Short mmCIF file of N, CA and C in Angstrom, two decimals:
data_model
loop_
_atom_site.label_atom_id
_atom_site.label_comp_id
_atom_site.label_asym_id
_atom_site.label_seq_id
_atom_site.Cartn_x
_atom_site.Cartn_y
_atom_site.Cartn_z
N MET A 3 0.85 -1.19 0.00
CA MET A 3 0.00 0.00 0.00
C MET A 3 0.88 1.24 0.00
N SER A 4 0.45 2.25 -0.71
CA SER A 4 1.25 3.47 -0.76
C SER A 4 0.38 4.69 -0.49
N ARG A 5 1.05 5.79 -0.21
CA ARG A 5 0.37 7.05 0.04
C ARG A 5 0.43 7.92 -1.20
N LYS A 6 -0.47 8.90 -1.26
CA LYS A 6 -0.43 9.85 -2.36
C LYS A 6 -0.78 11.24 -1.86
N ILE A 7 -0.31 12.21 -2.63
CA ILE A 7 -0.61 13.61 -2.38
C ILE A 7 -1.54 14.07 -3.48
N LYS A 8 -2.63 14.73 -3.10
CA LYS A 8 -3.56 15.30 -4.09
C LYS A 8 -3.70 16.78 -3.80
N LYS A 9 -3.54 17.58 -4.83
CA LYS A 9 -3.68 19.04 -4.71
C LYS A 9 -4.42 19.53 -5.94
N GLU A 10 -5.07 20.67 -5.79
CA GLU A 10 -5.63 21.35 -6.95
C GLU A 10 -5.58 22.85 -6.73
N ILE A 11 -5.48 23.56 -7.84
CA ILE A 11 -5.40 25.01 -7.76
C ILE A 11 -6.12 25.62 -8.96
N ARG A 12 -6.84 26.68 -8.69
CA ARG A 12 -7.55 27.41 -9.74
C ARG A 12 -6.59 28.45 -10.32
N ILE A 13 -6.48 28.47 -11.64
CA ILE A 13 -5.61 29.40 -12.34
C ILE A 13 -6.45 30.18 -13.34
N ASN A 14 -6.41 31.49 -13.23
CA ASN A 14 -7.23 32.35 -14.08
C ASN A 14 -6.56 32.61 -15.42
N GLU A 15 -6.37 31.55 -16.17
CA GLU A 15 -5.79 31.59 -17.51
C GLU A 15 -6.26 30.35 -18.25
N ASN A 16 -5.89 30.29 -19.55
CA ASN A 16 -6.34 29.13 -20.32
C ASN A 16 -5.39 27.94 -20.18
N GLY A 17 -5.90 26.77 -20.51
CA GLY A 17 -5.16 25.52 -20.32
C GLY A 17 -3.90 25.43 -21.14
N GLY A 18 -3.86 26.07 -22.30
CA GLY A 18 -2.66 26.03 -23.12
C GLY A 18 -1.48 26.71 -22.46
N LYS A 19 -1.74 27.77 -21.72
CA LYS A 19 -0.67 28.47 -20.99
C LYS A 19 -0.22 27.65 -19.79
N VAL A 20 -1.17 27.05 -19.10
CA VAL A 20 -0.84 26.20 -17.95
C VAL A 20 0.00 25.01 -18.41
N PHE A 21 -0.42 24.36 -19.48
CA PHE A 21 0.32 23.21 -19.99
C PHE A 21 1.73 23.61 -20.41
N ASN A 22 1.85 24.75 -21.07
CA ASN A 22 3.15 25.24 -21.50
C ASN A 22 4.09 25.42 -20.31
N ALA A 23 3.56 25.94 -19.21
CA ALA A 23 4.38 26.14 -18.01
C ALA A 23 4.82 24.80 -17.41
N LEU A 24 4.07 23.74 -17.65
CA LEU A 24 4.43 22.41 -17.13
C LEU A 24 5.55 21.76 -17.92
N ILE A 25 5.74 22.15 -19.18
CA ILE A 25 6.70 21.41 -20.02
C ILE A 25 7.83 22.25 -20.63
N THR A 26 7.84 23.54 -20.39
CA THR A 26 8.88 24.40 -20.97
C THR A 26 9.99 24.60 -19.93
N PRO A 27 11.23 24.17 -20.24
CA PRO A 27 12.30 24.20 -19.25
C PRO A 27 12.49 25.55 -18.55
N ASN A 28 12.55 26.66 -19.28
CA ASN A 28 12.76 27.95 -18.61
C ASN A 28 11.61 28.32 -17.69
N LEU A 29 10.38 27.95 -18.05
CA LEU A 29 9.24 28.23 -17.19
C LEU A 29 9.25 27.32 -15.97
N ILE A 30 9.61 26.05 -16.16
CA ILE A 30 9.71 25.11 -15.04
C ILE A 30 10.73 25.61 -14.03
N LYS A 31 11.85 26.09 -14.53
CA LYS A 31 12.89 26.61 -13.63
C LYS A 31 12.35 27.77 -12.79
N GLU A 32 11.49 28.60 -13.39
CA GLU A 32 10.91 29.73 -12.64
C GLU A 32 9.97 29.27 -11.55
N TRP A 33 8.99 28.41 -11.89
CA TRP A 33 7.97 28.09 -10.88
C TRP A 33 8.39 26.97 -9.94
N TRP A 34 9.30 26.09 -10.37
CA TRP A 34 9.70 24.98 -9.52
C TRP A 34 11.02 25.26 -8.81
N GLY A 35 11.70 26.34 -9.22
CA GLY A 35 12.95 26.70 -8.59
C GLY A 35 14.12 25.80 -8.95
N ALA A 36 14.01 25.07 -10.05
CA ALA A 36 15.09 24.19 -10.48
C ALA A 36 16.23 25.00 -11.09
N SER A 37 17.43 24.49 -10.99
CA SER A 37 18.59 25.12 -11.62
C SER A 37 18.69 24.72 -13.09
N GLN A 38 18.38 23.49 -13.36
CA GLN A 38 18.45 22.93 -14.72
C GLN A 38 17.15 22.18 -15.00
N ALA A 39 16.72 22.22 -16.25
CA ALA A 39 15.54 21.45 -16.65
C ALA A 39 15.73 20.98 -18.09
N ILE A 40 15.45 19.72 -18.30
CA ILE A 40 15.49 19.14 -19.65
C ILE A 40 14.16 18.43 -19.84
N VAL A 41 13.47 18.78 -20.92
CA VAL A 41 12.19 18.14 -21.21
C VAL A 41 12.16 17.77 -22.69
N VAL A 42 11.85 16.51 -22.96
CA VAL A 42 11.55 16.06 -24.31
C VAL A 42 10.04 15.87 -24.31
N PRO A 43 9.30 16.89 -24.82
CA PRO A 43 7.85 16.93 -24.63
C PRO A 43 7.08 16.02 -25.59
N ASP A 44 7.00 14.76 -25.19
CA ASP A 44 6.29 13.78 -26.00
C ASP A 44 6.05 12.55 -25.13
N GLU A 45 5.10 11.72 -25.54
CA GLU A 45 4.92 10.45 -24.83
C GLU A 45 6.21 9.65 -24.95
N ASP A 46 6.65 9.06 -23.86
CA ASP A 46 7.94 8.38 -23.73
C ASP A 46 9.11 9.36 -23.74
N GLY A 47 8.82 10.65 -23.59
CA GLY A 47 9.86 11.66 -23.51
C GLY A 47 10.50 11.69 -22.12
N VAL A 48 11.38 12.65 -21.94
CA VAL A 48 12.17 12.77 -20.71
C VAL A 48 11.78 14.05 -19.99
N PHE A 49 11.75 13.98 -18.67
CA PHE A 49 11.49 15.13 -17.81
C PHE A 49 12.51 15.06 -16.69
N ALA A 50 13.54 15.92 -16.74
CA ALA A 50 14.63 15.85 -15.76
C ALA A 50 14.92 17.23 -15.20
N LEU A 51 15.04 17.31 -13.88
CA LEU A 51 15.32 18.56 -13.20
C LEU A 51 16.45 18.36 -12.21
N SER A 52 17.20 19.44 -11.97
CA SER A 52 18.18 19.41 -10.89
C SER A 52 18.14 20.74 -10.15
N TRP A 53 18.54 20.69 -8.90
CA TRP A 53 18.57 21.86 -8.03
C TRP A 53 19.96 21.96 -7.43
N GLY A 54 20.44 23.20 -7.26
CA GLY A 54 21.74 23.43 -6.65
C GLY A 54 22.59 24.32 -7.53
N GLU A 55 23.57 24.95 -6.91
CA GLU A 55 24.41 25.91 -7.61
C GLU A 55 25.43 25.26 -8.54
N ASN A 56 25.89 24.08 -8.20
CA ASN A 56 26.92 23.41 -9.00
C ASN A 56 26.28 22.38 -9.92
N PRO A 57 26.24 22.64 -11.24
CA PRO A 57 25.60 21.67 -12.14
C PRO A 57 26.34 20.34 -12.23
N ASP A 58 27.62 20.32 -11.82
CA ASP A 58 28.38 19.07 -11.84
C ASP A 58 28.12 18.20 -10.61
N LYS A 59 27.54 18.81 -9.59
CA LYS A 59 27.22 18.05 -8.36
C LYS A 59 25.94 18.65 -7.77
N ALA A 60 24.82 18.29 -8.36
CA ALA A 60 23.53 18.86 -7.96
C ALA A 60 23.15 18.43 -6.55
N ASP A 61 22.43 19.32 -5.86
CA ASP A 61 21.89 18.98 -4.55
C ASP A 61 20.80 17.92 -4.66
N TYR A 62 19.94 18.10 -5.67
CA TYR A 62 18.83 17.18 -5.90
C TYR A 62 18.67 16.95 -7.41
N ILE A 63 18.28 15.74 -7.77
CA ILE A 63 17.99 15.40 -9.16
C ILE A 63 16.70 14.58 -9.17
N ALA A 64 15.80 14.94 -10.07
CA ALA A 64 14.58 14.16 -10.30
C ALA A 64 14.46 13.96 -11.80
N ALA A 65 14.39 12.71 -12.22
CA ALA A 65 14.26 12.40 -13.64
C ALA A 65 13.14 11.38 -13.81
N ALA A 66 12.32 11.60 -14.83
CA ALA A 66 11.17 10.71 -15.05
C ALA A 66 10.92 10.56 -16.54
N LYS A 67 10.14 9.55 -16.85
CA LYS A 67 9.65 9.34 -18.22
C LYS A 67 8.28 10.00 -18.31
N ILE A 68 8.02 10.64 -19.44
CA ILE A 68 6.68 11.17 -19.69
C ILE A 68 5.85 10.00 -20.23
N SER A 69 4.95 9.50 -19.40
CA SER A 69 4.16 8.33 -19.79
C SER A 69 2.81 8.70 -20.41
N GLU A 70 2.33 9.91 -20.15
CA GLU A 70 1.12 10.42 -20.82
C GLU A 70 1.37 11.87 -21.19
N PHE A 71 1.04 12.21 -22.43
CA PHE A 71 1.28 13.56 -22.93
C PHE A 71 0.12 13.93 -23.85
N LYS A 72 -0.78 14.74 -23.33
CA LYS A 72 -1.90 15.23 -24.13
C LYS A 72 -1.97 16.73 -23.92
N PRO A 73 -1.45 17.51 -24.89
CA PRO A 73 -1.38 18.97 -24.73
C PRO A 73 -2.71 19.58 -24.28
N HIS A 74 -2.58 20.52 -23.35
CA HIS A 74 -3.70 21.30 -22.80
C HIS A 74 -4.55 20.49 -21.82
N VAL A 75 -4.29 19.18 -21.67
CA VAL A 75 -5.17 18.33 -20.88
C VAL A 75 -4.45 17.56 -19.78
N LYS A 76 -3.39 16.83 -20.14
CA LYS A 76 -2.75 16.00 -19.11
C LYS A 76 -1.28 15.72 -19.42
N LEU A 77 -0.57 15.52 -18.32
CA LEU A 77 0.84 15.15 -18.35
C LEU A 77 1.06 14.19 -17.19
N THR A 78 1.65 13.03 -17.46
CA THR A 78 1.95 12.07 -16.41
C THR A 78 3.43 11.71 -16.48
N LEU A 79 4.07 11.77 -15.32
CA LEU A 79 5.48 11.43 -15.20
C LEU A 79 5.60 10.17 -14.37
N SER A 80 6.41 9.22 -14.84
CA SER A 80 6.57 7.95 -14.11
C SER A 80 8.01 7.45 -14.25
N ASP A 81 8.27 6.29 -13.68
CA ASP A 81 9.62 5.69 -13.71
C ASP A 81 10.67 6.67 -13.20
N TYR A 82 10.42 7.22 -12.04
CA TYR A 82 11.28 8.25 -11.45
C TYR A 82 12.61 7.70 -10.96
N THR A 83 13.64 8.53 -11.11
CA THR A 83 14.90 8.37 -10.41
C THR A 83 15.08 9.65 -9.61
N TYR A 84 15.37 9.52 -8.33
CA TYR A 84 15.50 10.69 -7.47
C TYR A 84 16.76 10.54 -6.63
N LEU A 85 17.58 11.58 -6.64
CA LEU A 85 18.80 11.59 -5.83
C LEU A 85 18.88 12.87 -5.01
N ALA A 86 19.37 12.75 -3.81
CA ALA A 86 19.66 13.89 -2.94
C ALA A 86 21.12 13.78 -2.54
N ASP A 87 21.91 14.79 -2.85
CA ASP A 87 23.36 14.76 -2.59
C ASP A 87 24.01 13.50 -3.14
N ASN A 88 23.65 13.17 -4.37
CA ASN A 88 24.18 11.99 -5.09
C ASN A 88 23.84 10.66 -4.44
N GLU A 89 22.84 10.63 -3.58
CA GLU A 89 22.41 9.40 -2.93
C GLU A 89 20.95 9.12 -3.30
N TYR A 90 20.65 7.85 -3.53
CA TYR A 90 19.26 7.47 -3.77
C TYR A 90 18.48 7.59 -2.47
N LEU A 91 17.17 7.66 -2.57
CA LEU A 91 16.34 7.70 -1.38
C LEU A 91 16.55 6.44 -0.54
N PRO A 92 16.38 6.52 0.78
CA PRO A 92 16.62 5.36 1.64
C PRO A 92 15.45 4.37 1.66
N PHE A 93 14.59 4.44 0.67
CA PHE A 93 13.44 3.53 0.57
C PHE A 93 13.11 3.34 -0.91
N LYS A 94 12.45 2.25 -1.20
CA LYS A 94 11.99 1.96 -2.56
C LYS A 94 10.65 2.65 -2.79
N ALA A 95 10.50 3.22 -3.98
CA ALA A 95 9.24 3.89 -4.30
C ALA A 95 9.01 3.86 -5.80
N LYS A 96 7.76 3.81 -6.19
CA LYS A 96 7.38 3.91 -7.61
C LYS A 96 6.53 5.15 -7.76
N PHE A 97 7.21 6.30 -7.84
CA PHE A 97 6.50 7.57 -7.93
C PHE A 97 5.85 7.75 -9.30
N LYS A 98 4.71 8.37 -9.25
CA LYS A 98 4.02 8.81 -10.46
C LYS A 98 3.40 10.16 -10.14
N VAL A 99 3.59 11.12 -11.04
CA VAL A 99 3.00 12.44 -10.87
C VAL A 99 2.07 12.70 -12.05
N LYS A 100 0.80 12.94 -11.72
CA LYS A 100 -0.21 13.23 -12.74
C LYS A 100 -0.64 14.68 -12.62
N PHE A 101 -0.59 15.40 -13.74
CA PHE A 101 -1.16 16.74 -13.84
C PHE A 101 -2.37 16.64 -14.76
N ARG A 102 -3.50 17.17 -14.32
CA ARG A 102 -4.71 17.20 -15.14
C ARG A 102 -5.23 18.63 -15.17
N ILE A 103 -5.60 19.10 -16.35
CA ILE A 103 -6.09 20.47 -16.52
C ILE A 103 -7.55 20.42 -16.95
N TYR A 104 -8.40 21.06 -16.16
CA TYR A 104 -9.84 21.14 -16.45
C TYR A 104 -10.18 22.61 -16.63
N CYS A 105 -10.69 22.96 -17.80
CA CYS A 105 -10.92 24.38 -18.10
C CYS A 105 -12.39 24.73 -18.16
N GLU A 106 -12.67 25.92 -17.66
CA GLU A 106 -13.96 26.57 -17.80
C GLU A 106 -13.74 27.76 -18.72
N THR A 107 -14.71 28.63 -18.84
CA THR A 107 -14.59 29.75 -19.77
C THR A 107 -13.44 30.69 -19.43
N LYS A 108 -13.29 31.06 -18.17
CA LYS A 108 -12.30 32.09 -17.81
C LYS A 108 -11.20 31.60 -16.88
N TYR A 109 -11.16 30.31 -16.60
CA TYR A 109 -10.13 29.79 -15.70
C TYR A 109 -9.95 28.29 -15.93
N CYS A 110 -8.91 27.76 -15.31
CA CYS A 110 -8.64 26.33 -15.32
C CYS A 110 -8.42 25.86 -13.89
N VAL A 111 -8.64 24.60 -13.69
CA VAL A 111 -8.26 23.96 -12.44
C VAL A 111 -7.18 22.95 -12.79
N LEU A 112 -6.02 23.10 -12.14
CA LEU A 112 -4.93 22.15 -12.31
C LEU A 112 -4.98 21.19 -11.13
N LYS A 113 -5.11 19.91 -11.43
CA LYS A 113 -5.13 18.89 -10.38
C LYS A 113 -3.83 18.10 -10.47
N LEU A 114 -3.26 17.86 -9.30
CA LEU A 114 -2.02 17.12 -9.19
C LEU A 114 -2.25 15.90 -8.31
N GLU A 115 -1.69 14.78 -8.72
CA GLU A 115 -1.66 13.59 -7.87
C GLU A 115 -0.26 13.02 -7.93
N HIS A 116 0.40 12.98 -6.79
CA HIS A 116 1.75 12.41 -6.68
C HIS A 116 1.61 11.14 -5.85
N SER A 117 1.75 10.00 -6.48
CA SER A 117 1.54 8.72 -5.80
C SER A 117 2.83 7.92 -5.72
N GLY A 118 2.77 6.86 -4.93
CA GLY A 118 3.88 5.93 -4.82
C GLY A 118 4.72 6.06 -3.58
N PHE A 119 4.29 6.86 -2.60
CA PHE A 119 5.03 7.01 -1.35
C PHE A 119 4.76 5.79 -0.47
N PRO A 120 5.80 5.06 -0.08
CA PRO A 120 5.56 3.89 0.77
C PRO A 120 5.09 4.30 2.17
N ASN A 121 4.33 3.40 2.79
CA ASN A 121 3.87 3.61 4.18
C ASN A 121 4.93 3.13 5.15
N LYS A 122 6.11 3.71 5.04
CA LYS A 122 7.22 3.34 5.93
C LYS A 122 7.71 4.60 6.60
N SER A 123 8.16 4.46 7.82
CA SER A 123 8.58 5.64 8.58
C SER A 123 9.74 6.37 7.93
N GLU A 124 10.63 5.63 7.24
CA GLU A 124 11.75 6.31 6.59
C GLU A 124 11.32 7.18 5.41
N ALA A 125 10.06 7.05 4.97
CA ALA A 125 9.54 7.88 3.88
C ALA A 125 8.72 9.06 4.40
N ASP A 126 8.46 9.11 5.70
CA ASP A 126 7.58 10.14 6.26
C ASP A 126 8.06 11.56 5.99
N GLN A 127 9.34 11.83 6.22
CA GLN A 127 9.86 13.19 6.04
C GLN A 127 9.82 13.60 4.57
N PHE A 128 10.17 12.67 3.68
CA PHE A 128 10.15 12.96 2.25
C PHE A 128 8.71 13.25 1.80
N TYR A 129 7.77 12.46 2.28
CA TYR A 129 6.36 12.68 1.97
C TYR A 129 5.91 14.06 2.44
N SER A 130 6.25 14.40 3.67
CA SER A 130 5.88 15.70 4.23
C SER A 130 6.52 16.85 3.44
N ASP A 131 7.79 16.69 3.08
CA ASP A 131 8.48 17.72 2.30
C ASP A 131 7.83 17.88 0.92
N CYS A 132 7.45 16.78 0.30
CA CYS A 132 6.79 16.86 -1.01
C CYS A 132 5.43 17.52 -0.90
N GLU A 133 4.69 17.20 0.15
CA GLU A 133 3.37 17.79 0.34
C GLU A 133 3.46 19.31 0.45
N SER A 134 4.36 19.81 1.28
CA SER A 134 4.50 21.26 1.42
C SER A 134 5.14 21.86 0.17
N GLY A 135 6.05 21.13 -0.45
CA GLY A 135 6.68 21.61 -1.67
C GLY A 135 5.69 21.80 -2.80
N TRP A 136 4.78 20.84 -2.96
CA TRP A 136 3.76 20.98 -4.01
C TRP A 136 2.87 22.17 -3.75
N GLU A 137 2.53 22.40 -2.50
CA GLU A 137 1.69 23.55 -2.15
C GLU A 137 2.36 24.85 -2.62
N GLU A 138 3.62 25.00 -2.29
CA GLU A 138 4.38 26.20 -2.68
C GLU A 138 4.57 26.29 -4.19
N ASN A 139 4.93 25.17 -4.80
CA ASN A 139 5.24 25.19 -6.24
C ASN A 139 4.01 25.42 -7.10
N LEU A 140 2.87 24.87 -6.71
CA LEU A 140 1.65 25.12 -7.48
C LEU A 140 1.23 26.58 -7.37
N GLU A 141 1.41 27.17 -6.21
CA GLU A 141 1.12 28.60 -6.05
C GLU A 141 2.06 29.43 -6.92
N SER A 142 3.30 29.03 -6.98
CA SER A 142 4.30 29.70 -7.82
C SER A 142 3.93 29.57 -9.31
N LEU A 143 3.49 28.38 -9.72
CA LEU A 143 3.06 28.16 -11.10
C LEU A 143 1.86 29.05 -11.43
N LYS A 144 0.90 29.12 -10.52
CA LYS A 144 -0.27 29.98 -10.71
C LYS A 144 0.15 31.43 -10.91
N ASN A 145 1.03 31.92 -10.03
CA ASN A 145 1.49 33.30 -10.12
C ASN A 145 2.21 33.56 -11.44
N LEU A 146 3.05 32.63 -11.85
CA LEU A 146 3.77 32.78 -13.11
C LEU A 146 2.81 32.88 -14.29
N VAL A 147 1.87 31.96 -14.37
CA VAL A 147 0.96 31.91 -15.51
C VAL A 147 0.03 33.12 -15.53
N GLU A 148 -0.45 33.54 -14.36
CA GLU A 148 -1.38 34.67 -14.30
C GLU A 148 -0.70 36.02 -14.49
N GLN A 149 0.56 36.14 -14.08
CA GLN A 149 1.20 37.46 -14.06
C GLN A 149 2.22 37.67 -15.16
N GLU A 150 2.71 36.63 -15.77
CA GLU A 150 3.70 36.78 -16.84
C GLU A 150 3.03 36.49 -18.18
N ASN A 151 3.73 36.86 -19.24
CA ASN A 151 3.20 36.64 -20.58
C ASN A 151 3.61 35.26 -21.07
N VAL A 152 3.02 34.23 -20.48
CA VAL A 152 3.31 32.85 -20.86
C VAL A 152 2.57 32.53 -22.15
N PRO A 153 3.29 32.07 -23.18
CA PRO A 153 2.59 31.73 -24.43
C PRO A 153 1.76 30.45 -24.28
N VAL A 154 0.78 30.32 -25.16
CA VAL A 154 -0.04 29.11 -25.23
C VAL A 154 0.80 28.01 -25.88
N TYR A 155 0.72 26.78 -25.35
CA TYR A 155 1.42 25.67 -25.95
C TYR A 155 0.83 25.40 -27.33
N SER A 156 1.72 25.20 -28.29
CA SER A 156 1.22 24.85 -29.64
C SER A 156 1.95 23.66 -30.19
#
């Protein structure tokens, strides 16, 4: 059995702009605070981020396969590799992150589900950090999309 994080946020913009912010490396770096971002935006593509001042020895690395890619609607990341200070997590996990965009006339709702956290005490802190991190990062994504001139994904 595993745990999951579910969040949603209302963004007063169209889904094409929200989707673009999810897959464009320079935009990801802004809202997620990553130092480096590489995205091959396609099904079976790559989604890789790193954090830290030294690109040769990143503080954190998260790399995943894009397992679902439907522009303006959904993005799913799976088969994660995660390192902190060049060390793997101290527990086994099969993370999957799903982004879903539901649009109305003047706004969208972005729903996030991050699953695969084991119910083990050694995963508790990481789970808690991810939960608060998603809260902050989704708010940052909302602010970026609503306040900057983010182009529509095409």
